[in-house]
PDB file of C-alpha atoms in Angstrom:
ATOM      1  CA  UNK A  12      67.664 157.847 110.780  1.00 60.00           C
ATOM      2  CA  UNK A  13      66.952 160.631 108.878  1.00 74.00           C
ATOM      3  CA  UNK A  14      62.760 159.185 109.584  1.00 90.00           C
ATOM      4  CA  UNK A  15      60.487 161.330 111.252  1.00 95.00           C
ATOM      5  CA  UNK A  16      57.403 159.467 111.639  1.00 96.00           C
ATOM      6  CA  UNK A  17      53.997 160.922 112.295  1.00 97.00           C
ATOM      7  CA  UNK A  18      50.080 159.453 113.302  1.00 96.00           C
ATOM      8  CA  UNK A  19      47.636 159.188 112.842  1.00 97.00           C
ATOM      9  CA  UNK A  20      47.404 160.140 109.889  1.00 96.00           C
ATOM     10  CA  UNK A  21      43.827 161.206 110.178  1.00 97.00           C
ATOM     11  CA  UNK A  22      42.124 162.432 113.039  1.00 97.00           C
ATOM     12  CA  UNK A  23      38.167 163.544 113.921  1.00 98.00           C
ATOM     13  CA  UNK A  24      37.780 165.386 116.899  1.00 98.00           C
ATOM     14  CA  UNK A  25      34.005 167.196 118.422  1.00 98.00           C
ATOM     15  CA  UNK A  26      34.147 170.869 118.889  1.00 98.00           C
ATOM     16  CA  UNK A  27      36.122 171.086 121.805  1.00 98.00           C
ATOM     17  CA  UNK A  28      37.509 168.353 122.207  1.00 98.00           C
ATOM     18  CA  UNK A  29      40.934 167.845 122.446  1.00 98.00           C
ATOM     19  CA  UNK A  30      43.413 167.287 119.262  1.00 98.00           C
ATOM     20  CA  UNK A  31      46.354 165.077 119.429  1.00 98.00           C
ATOM     21  CA  UNK A  32      48.997 164.518 116.943  1.00 98.00           C
ATOM     22  CA  UNK A  33      52.137 162.461 117.638  1.00 98.00           C
ATOM     23  CA  UNK A  34      55.017 161.763 116.251  1.00 98.00           C
ATOM     24  CA  UNK A  35      58.553 160.164 116.381  1.00 98.00           C
ATOM     25  CA  UNK A  36      62.231 160.355 115.417  1.00 97.00           C
ATOM     26  CA  UNK A  37      65.130 158.368 115.442  1.00 94.00           C
ATOM     27  CA  UNK A  38      68.268 161.187 115.100  1.00 92.00           C
ATOM     28  CA  UNK A  39      68.837 161.927 118.108  1.00 91.00           C
ATOM     29  CA  UNK A  40      71.319 165.632 116.216  1.00 90.00           C
ATOM     30  CA  UNK A  41      67.867 166.473 115.668  1.00 92.00           C
ATOM     31  CA  UNK A  42      67.044 169.783 117.957  1.00 89.00           C
ATOM     32  CA  UNK A  43      64.379 171.699 116.202  1.00 90.00           C
ATOM     33  CA  UNK A  44      61.099 170.701 115.848  1.00 93.00           C
ATOM     34  CA  UNK A  45      58.312 173.199 114.426  1.00 94.00           C
ATOM     35  CA  UNK A  46      54.456 171.820 113.654  1.00 96.00           C
ATOM     36  CA  UNK A  47      53.355 173.011 110.337  1.00 96.00           C
ATOM     37  CA  UNK A  48      49.644 173.986 109.692  1.00 97.00           C
ATOM     38  CA  UNK A  49      48.442 173.633 105.884  1.00 96.00           C
ATOM     39  CA  UNK A  50      45.112 174.499 104.572  1.00 96.00           C
ATOM     40  CA  UNK A  51      44.549 173.001 101.422  1.00 92.00           C
ATOM     41  CA  UNK A  52      45.128 174.768  97.982  1.00 91.00           C
ATOM     42  CA  UNK A  53      48.317 176.779 100.068  1.00 93.00           C
ATOM     43  CA  UNK A  54      51.413 176.437 101.685  1.00 94.00           C
ATOM     44  CA  UNK A  55      52.035 174.872 105.207  1.00 96.00           C
ATOM     45  CA  UNK A  56      52.361 177.659 107.446  1.00 95.00           C
ATOM     46  CA  UNK A  57      54.180 177.852 111.063  1.00 93.00           C
ATOM     47  CA  UNK A  58      52.216 176.907 113.724  1.00 95.00           C
ATOM     48  CA  UNK A  59      54.792 176.927 116.767  1.00 93.00           C
ATOM     49  CA  UNK A  60      58.159 175.432 117.163  1.00 92.00           C
ATOM     50  CA  UNK A  61      60.617 173.933 120.018  1.00 91.00           C
ATOM     51  CA  UNK A  62      63.840 173.422 120.388  1.00 89.00           C
ATOM     52  CA  UNK A  63      64.876 170.626 122.932  1.00 88.00           C
ATOM     53  CA  UNK A  64      66.425 172.158 125.542  1.00 88.00           C
ATOM     54  CA  UNK A  65      62.294 172.606 127.168  1.00 90.00           C
ATOM     55  CA  UNK A  66      59.834 170.287 127.413  1.00 93.00           C
ATOM     56  CA  UNK A  67      57.044 172.369 126.607  1.00 95.00           C
ATOM     57  CA  UNK A  68      55.924 175.184 124.766  1.00 94.00           C
ATOM     58  CA  UNK A  69      52.514 177.112 124.496  1.00 95.00           C
ATOM     59  CA  UNK A  70      50.605 178.546 122.251  1.00 93.00           C
ATOM     60  CA  UNK A  71      47.691 180.016 122.663  1.00 96.00           C
ATOM     61  CA  UNK A  72      45.801 176.801 121.973  1.00 97.00           C
ATOM     62  CA  UNK A  73      48.817 174.547 121.251  1.00 97.00           C
ATOM     63  CA  UNK A  74      50.666 173.010 123.206  1.00 97.00           C
ATOM     64  CA  UNK A  75      54.573 170.842 122.175  1.00 95.00           C
ATOM     65  CA  UNK A  76      55.225 168.275 124.519  1.00 96.00           C
ATOM     66  CA  UNK A  77      58.764 166.848 124.257  1.00 95.00           C
ATOM     67  CA  UNK A  78      60.376 163.462 125.440  1.00 95.00           C
ATOM     68  CA  UNK A  79      63.396 163.481 124.895  1.00 93.00           C
ATOM     69  CA  UNK A  80      64.581 160.721 125.910  1.00 93.00           C
ATOM     70  CA  UNK A  81      61.357 158.928 124.013  1.00 95.00           C
ATOM     71  CA  UNK A  82      62.789 160.995 121.126  1.00 95.00           C
ATOM     72  CA  UNK A  83      58.997 161.568 120.854  1.00 97.00           C
ATOM     73  CA  UNK A  84      57.326 164.890 120.327  1.00 97.00           C
ATOM     74  CA  UNK A  85      53.294 165.753 120.104  1.00 98.00           C
ATOM     75  CA  UNK A  86      50.730 168.220 119.133  1.00 98.00           C
ATOM     76  CA  UNK A  87      48.201 169.030 121.670  1.00 98.00           C
ATOM     77  CA  UNK A  88      45.305 171.288 120.534  1.00 98.00           C
ATOM     78  CA  UNK A  89      42.625 173.394 123.611  1.00 98.00           C
ATOM     79  CA  UNK A  90      39.218 173.257 122.129  1.00 98.00           C
ATOM     80  CA  UNK A  91      39.594 172.234 119.127  1.00 98.00           C
ATOM     81  CA  UNK A  92      37.481 174.683 116.965  1.00 98.00           C
ATOM     82  CA  UNK A  93      36.743 173.897 113.472  1.00 97.00           C
ATOM     83  CA  UNK A  94      38.899 176.218 111.680  1.00 97.00           C
ATOM     84  CA  UNK A  95      41.203 173.858 113.276  1.00 98.00           C
ATOM     85  CA  UNK A  96      40.992 171.762 110.461  1.00 98.00           C
ATOM     86  CA  UNK A  97      42.908 170.911 108.760  1.00 97.00           C
ATOM     87  CA  UNK A  98      46.406 168.866 107.581  1.00 97.00           C
ATOM     88  CA  UNK A  99      48.992 169.101 110.084  1.00 98.00           C
ATOM     89  CA  UNK A 100      53.376 167.951 109.326  1.00 97.00           C
ATOM     90  CA  UNK A 101      54.943 167.853 112.566  1.00 97.00           C
ATOM     91  CA  UNK A 102      59.083 168.101 111.145  1.00 95.00           C
ATOM     92  CA  UNK A 103      62.375 168.115 112.551  1.00 94.00           C
ATOM     93  CA  UNK A 104      66.121 169.796 111.817  1.00 90.00           C
ATOM     94  CA  UNK A 105      69.697 170.114 112.394  1.00 86.00           C
ATOM     95  CA  UNK A 106      70.404 173.550 113.680  1.00 75.00           C
ATOM     96  CA  UNK A 107      73.621 173.788 111.303  1.00 74.00           C
ATOM     97  CA  UNK A 108      71.699 172.247 108.319  1.00 74.00           C
ATOM     98  CA  UNK A 109      69.900 175.244 106.610  1.00 76.00           C
ATOM     99  CA  UNK A 110      67.534 173.898 108.030  1.00 80.00           C
ATOM    100  CA  UNK A 111      66.731 171.823 105.747  1.00 86.00           C
ATOM    101  CA  UNK A 112      63.739 169.611 107.411  1.00 91.00           C
ATOM    102  CA  UNK A 113      62.352 166.213 107.582  1.00 93.00           C
ATOM    103  CA  UNK A 114      58.605 166.061 107.617  1.00 95.00           C
ATOM    104  CA  UNK A 115      56.358 163.708 108.471  1.00 96.00           C
ATOM    105  CA  UNK A 116      54.063 162.331 106.162  1.00 95.00           C
ATOM    106  CA  UNK A 117      51.142 164.773 107.747  1.00 96.00           C
ATOM    107  CA  UNK A 118      47.905 164.575 109.666  1.00 97.00           C
ATOM    108  CA  UNK A 119      44.498 165.617 108.086  1.00 97.00           C
ATOM    109  CA  UNK A 120      42.291 166.797 110.841  1.00 98.00           C
ATOM    110  CA  UNK A 121      38.870 167.478 110.522  1.00 98.00           C
ATOM    111  CA  UNK A 122      37.226 169.278 113.933  1.00 98.00           C
ATOM    112  CA  UNK A 123      33.161 168.614 113.659  1.00 96.00           C
ATOM    113  CA  UNK A 124      30.937 170.824 114.977  1.00 92.00           C
TER     114      UNK A 124
ATOM    115  CA  UNK B   6      52.969 191.896 100.751  1.00 68.00           C
ATOM    116  CA  UNK B   7      53.037 189.320  98.153  1.00 81.00           C
ATOM    117  CA  UNK B   8      55.681 187.314 100.587  1.00 94.00           C
ATOM    118  CA  UNK B   9      56.492 184.288  98.004  1.00 96.00           C
ATOM    119  CA  UNK B  10      54.812 184.167  94.866  1.00 96.00           C
ATOM    120  CA  UNK B  11      54.710 180.894  92.327  1.00 97.00           C
ATOM    121  CA  UNK B  12      54.029 180.358  88.616  1.00 96.00           C
ATOM    122  CA  UNK B  13      51.875 178.657  87.319  1.00 96.00           C
ATOM    123  CA  UNK B  14      49.732 177.400  89.532  1.00 96.00           C
ATOM    124  CA  UNK B  15      48.109 174.414  86.957  1.00 96.00           C
ATOM    125  CA  UNK B  16      50.606 171.919  84.870  1.00 96.00           C
ATOM    126  CA  UNK B  17      49.579 169.077  82.451  1.00 97.00           C
ATOM    127  CA  UNK B  18      53.268 168.128  80.445  1.00 96.00           C
ATOM    128  CA  UNK B  19      53.294 165.386  78.228  1.00 97.00           C
ATOM    129  CA  UNK B  20      56.356 162.892  79.215  1.00 97.00           C
ATOM    130  CA  UNK B  21      59.935 164.362  77.413  1.00 96.00           C
ATOM    131  CA  UNK B  22      58.900 168.089  78.123  1.00 97.00           C
ATOM    132  CA  UNK B  23      60.401 170.368  79.894  1.00 96.00           C
ATOM    133  CA  UNK B  24      59.557 173.214  82.080  1.00 96.00           C
ATOM    134  CA  UNK B  25      60.676 175.909  84.438  1.00 97.00           C
ATOM    135  CA  UNK B  26      58.506 176.802  87.641  1.00 98.00           C
ATOM    136  CA  UNK B  27      59.273 179.925  88.470  1.00 97.00           C
ATOM    137  CA  UNK B  28      59.502 181.197  92.037  1.00 98.00           C
ATOM    138  CA  UNK B  29      59.931 185.286  93.688  1.00 97.00           C
ATOM    139  CA  UNK B  30      59.538 186.557  96.553  1.00 97.00           C
ATOM    140  CA  UNK B  31      59.609 189.976  97.739  1.00 96.00           C
ATOM    141  CA  UNK B  32      61.031 190.216 101.677  1.00 93.00           C
ATOM    142  CA  UNK B  33      65.007 189.829 100.484  1.00 92.00           C
ATOM    143  CA  UNK B  34      65.927 186.192 101.651  1.00 92.00           C
ATOM    144  CA  UNK B  35      69.226 185.071 101.792  1.00 91.00           C
ATOM    145  CA  UNK B  36      67.505 181.356 101.947  1.00 93.00           C
ATOM    146  CA  UNK B  37      65.299 179.499  99.460  1.00 95.00           C
ATOM    147  CA  UNK B  38      64.062 175.837  98.651  1.00 96.00           C
ATOM    148  CA  UNK B  39      62.186 174.100  96.496  1.00 98.00           C
ATOM    149  CA  UNK B  40      59.269 171.105  97.619  1.00 97.00           C
ATOM    150  CA  UNK B  41      57.894 168.469  95.979  1.00 97.00           C
ATOM    151  CA  UNK B  42      54.783 167.357  98.006  1.00 96.00           C
ATOM    152  CA  UNK B  43      52.901 163.686  97.007  1.00 93.00           C
ATOM    153  CA  UNK B  44      49.786 162.261  98.687  1.00 85.00           C
ATOM    154  CA  UNK B  45      50.453 160.402 102.506  1.00 81.00           C
ATOM    155  CA  UNK B  46      54.312 161.345 102.059  1.00 84.00           C
ATOM    156  CA  UNK B  47      54.487 164.880 103.152  1.00 89.00           C
ATOM    157  CA  UNK B  48      57.478 167.586 101.384  1.00 95.00           C
ATOM    158  CA  UNK B  49      60.743 166.511 100.359  1.00 95.00           C
ATOM    159  CA  UNK B  50      63.308 169.161  99.821  1.00 95.00           C
ATOM    160  CA  UNK B  51      64.828 168.733  96.342  1.00 97.00           C
ATOM    161  CA  UNK B  52      67.115 171.810  96.617  1.00 97.00           C
ATOM    162  CA  UNK B  53      67.852 175.219  98.193  1.00 95.00           C
ATOM    163  CA  UNK B  54      70.102 178.212  98.237  1.00 95.00           C
ATOM    164  CA  UNK B  55      71.488 179.930 100.309  1.00 92.00           C
ATOM    165  CA  UNK B  56      72.230 183.241  98.543  1.00 92.00           C
ATOM    166  CA  UNK B  57      72.251 184.516  95.168  1.00 93.00           C
ATOM    167  CA  UNK B  58      74.692 182.512  93.492  1.00 94.00           C
ATOM    168  CA  UNK B  59      75.231 179.456  95.717  1.00 95.00           C
ATOM    169  CA  UNK B  60      73.005 176.192  94.893  1.00 96.00           C
ATOM    170  CA  UNK B  61      72.475 172.592  96.816  1.00 95.00           C
ATOM    171  CA  UNK B  62      71.153 169.270  96.666  1.00 96.00           C
ATOM    172  CA  UNK B  63      68.009 168.551  99.522  1.00 94.00           C
ATOM    173  CA  UNK B  64      66.925 164.520  99.582  1.00 92.00           C
ATOM    174  CA  UNK B  65      65.448 164.384  95.752  1.00 95.00           C
ATOM    175  CA  UNK B  66      67.391 166.092  93.434  1.00 97.00           C
ATOM    176  CA  UNK B  67      67.712 163.967  90.916  1.00 96.00           C
ATOM    177  CA  UNK B  68      65.388 165.161  87.599  1.00 96.00           C
ATOM    178  CA  UNK B  69      64.909 168.149  88.751  1.00 97.00           C
ATOM    179  CA  UNK B  70      68.331 172.111  88.043  1.00 97.00           C
ATOM    180  CA  UNK B  71      68.097 174.817  89.479  1.00 97.00           C
ATOM    181  CA  UNK B  72      69.744 178.280  89.879  1.00 95.00           C
ATOM    182  CA  UNK B  73      70.181 181.128  92.317  1.00 97.00           C
ATOM    183  CA  UNK B  74      71.066 184.747  90.208  1.00 96.00           C
ATOM    184  CA  UNK B  75      69.442 186.775  92.206  1.00 96.00           C
ATOM    185  CA  UNK B  76      68.409 186.972  95.863  1.00 95.00           C
ATOM    186  CA  UNK B  77      64.258 187.359  94.219  1.00 96.00           C
ATOM    187  CA  UNK B  78      64.391 184.691  91.997  1.00 97.00           C
ATOM    188  CA  UNK B  79      65.008 180.179  92.098  1.00 98.00           C
ATOM    189  CA  UNK B  80      63.311 178.623  89.275  1.00 98.00           C
ATOM    190  CA  UNK B  81      62.735 175.159  89.179  1.00 98.00           C
ATOM    191  CA  UNK B  82      63.880 173.018  86.173  1.00 97.00           C
ATOM    192  CA  UNK B  83      62.158 169.816  84.327  1.00 96.00           C
ATOM    193  CA  UNK B  84      64.477 168.380  81.680  1.00 89.00           C
ATOM    194  CA  UNK B  85      62.437 165.904  80.903  1.00 94.00           C
ATOM    195  CA  UNK B  86      59.673 164.805  82.530  1.00 95.00           C
ATOM    196  CA  UNK B  87      57.987 161.826  83.886  1.00 96.00           C
ATOM    197  CA  UNK B  88      55.276 160.777  85.528  1.00 96.00           C
ATOM    198  CA  UNK B  89      56.630 159.840  88.683  1.00 96.00           C
ATOM    199  CA  UNK B  90      57.328 163.831  89.276  1.00 97.00           C
ATOM    200  CA  UNK B  91      53.562 164.158  89.009  1.00 97.00           C
ATOM    201  CA  UNK B  92      53.602 165.857  92.154  1.00 97.00           C
ATOM    202  CA  UNK B  93      52.728 169.948  94.233  1.00 97.00           C
ATOM    203  CA  UNK B  94      55.646 171.915  93.805  1.00 98.00           C
ATOM    204  CA  UNK B  95      55.821 174.622  96.572  1.00 97.00           C
ATOM    205  CA  UNK B  96      58.634 176.641  96.951  1.00 98.00           C
ATOM    206  CA  UNK B  97      59.411 178.037 100.269  1.00 96.00           C
ATOM    207  CA  UNK B  98      61.918 181.381 101.972  1.00 95.00           C
ATOM    208  CA  UNK B  99      63.265 182.030 105.693  1.00 91.00           C
ATOM    209  CA  UNK B 100      65.386 185.498 106.057  1.00 83.00           C
ATOM    210  CA  UNK B 101      68.147 183.571 107.871  1.00 75.00           C
ATOM    211  CA  UNK B 102      69.242 183.015 111.650  1.00 65.00           C
ATOM    212  CA  UNK B 103      68.015 180.594 114.458  1.00 59.00           C
ATOM    213  CA  UNK B 104      66.142 183.372 116.719  1.00 61.00           C
ATOM    214  CA  UNK B 105      62.845 180.076 117.428  1.00 51.00           C
ATOM    215  CA  UNK B 106      60.337 183.687 117.741  1.00 52.00           C
ATOM    216  CA  UNK B 107      61.474 184.683 114.194  1.00 59.00           C
ATOM    217  CA  UNK B 108      62.275 181.451 112.420  1.00 77.00           C
ATOM    218  CA  UNK B 109      60.181 180.065 109.370  1.00 86.00           C
ATOM    219  CA  UNK B 110      59.062 179.113 106.688  1.00 90.00           C
ATOM    220  CA  UNK B 111      57.250 181.407 103.964  1.00 94.00           C
ATOM    221  CA  UNK B 112      56.005 179.391 101.318  1.00 96.00           C
ATOM    222  CA  UNK B 113      53.815 180.203  98.175  1.00 96.00           C
ATOM    223  CA  UNK B 114      50.785 178.784  97.200  1.00 95.00           C
ATOM    224  CA  UNK B 115      51.884 175.383  95.316  1.00 96.00           C
ATOM    225  CA  UNK B 116      52.064 174.240  91.257  1.00 97.00           C
ATOM    226  CA  UNK B 117      50.119 171.356  91.074  1.00 96.00           C
ATOM    227  CA  UNK B 118      51.917 169.726  87.935  1.00 97.00           C
ATOM    228  CA  UNK B 119      50.798 166.174  86.212  1.00 96.00           C
ATOM    229  CA  UNK B 120      52.987 164.554  83.670  1.00 96.00           C
ATOM    230  CA  UNK B 121      51.038 162.403  81.439  1.00 94.00           C
TER     231      UNK B 121
END
């Protein structure tokens, strides 16, 4: 019940295209869902996050879509750029858990020029 | 600003050796975390601390120990290194609170550890 399943493992998208990464969770007590971006040799950095009281959150070219009934959430990257090439992690936690995040396995995204 | 600093960046240990991974942050954050990252496995929480003198186990604490004597430092100790502890280790910190617009983990650049 503590798992967060992320797909796909890897993704190749043409420059200007839409990148979509999906995550599913089992624990209905989770109420905080961030996405982190990691470049090689660096630690992850927060990209965008959502709470389950909204179904969508947009920041620039990045959008989280959240489906509470299906227990799924996804990251959409519009107009994907080569600089977006990185590994993306979804995660989930309970607000009162001292930010103990349960992480997905990661998606390696490559944007082809 | 330095943020979260981890040392060393790379280390090779022999089975049974011990070592301490250092982590220090200069943001006066109360919360600090140690994660390990294995290929294709995401990040797993080893230990975390909510303030000086207070630590607690995460998902995978076996084989590790931590201490938090100051707000700035959160070292991770491996007592008897095993091949299963070959991984990339990340230290992270956050200030605390649940204002979604502000809350996030600040990560160090990681320590790549090989146990042979």
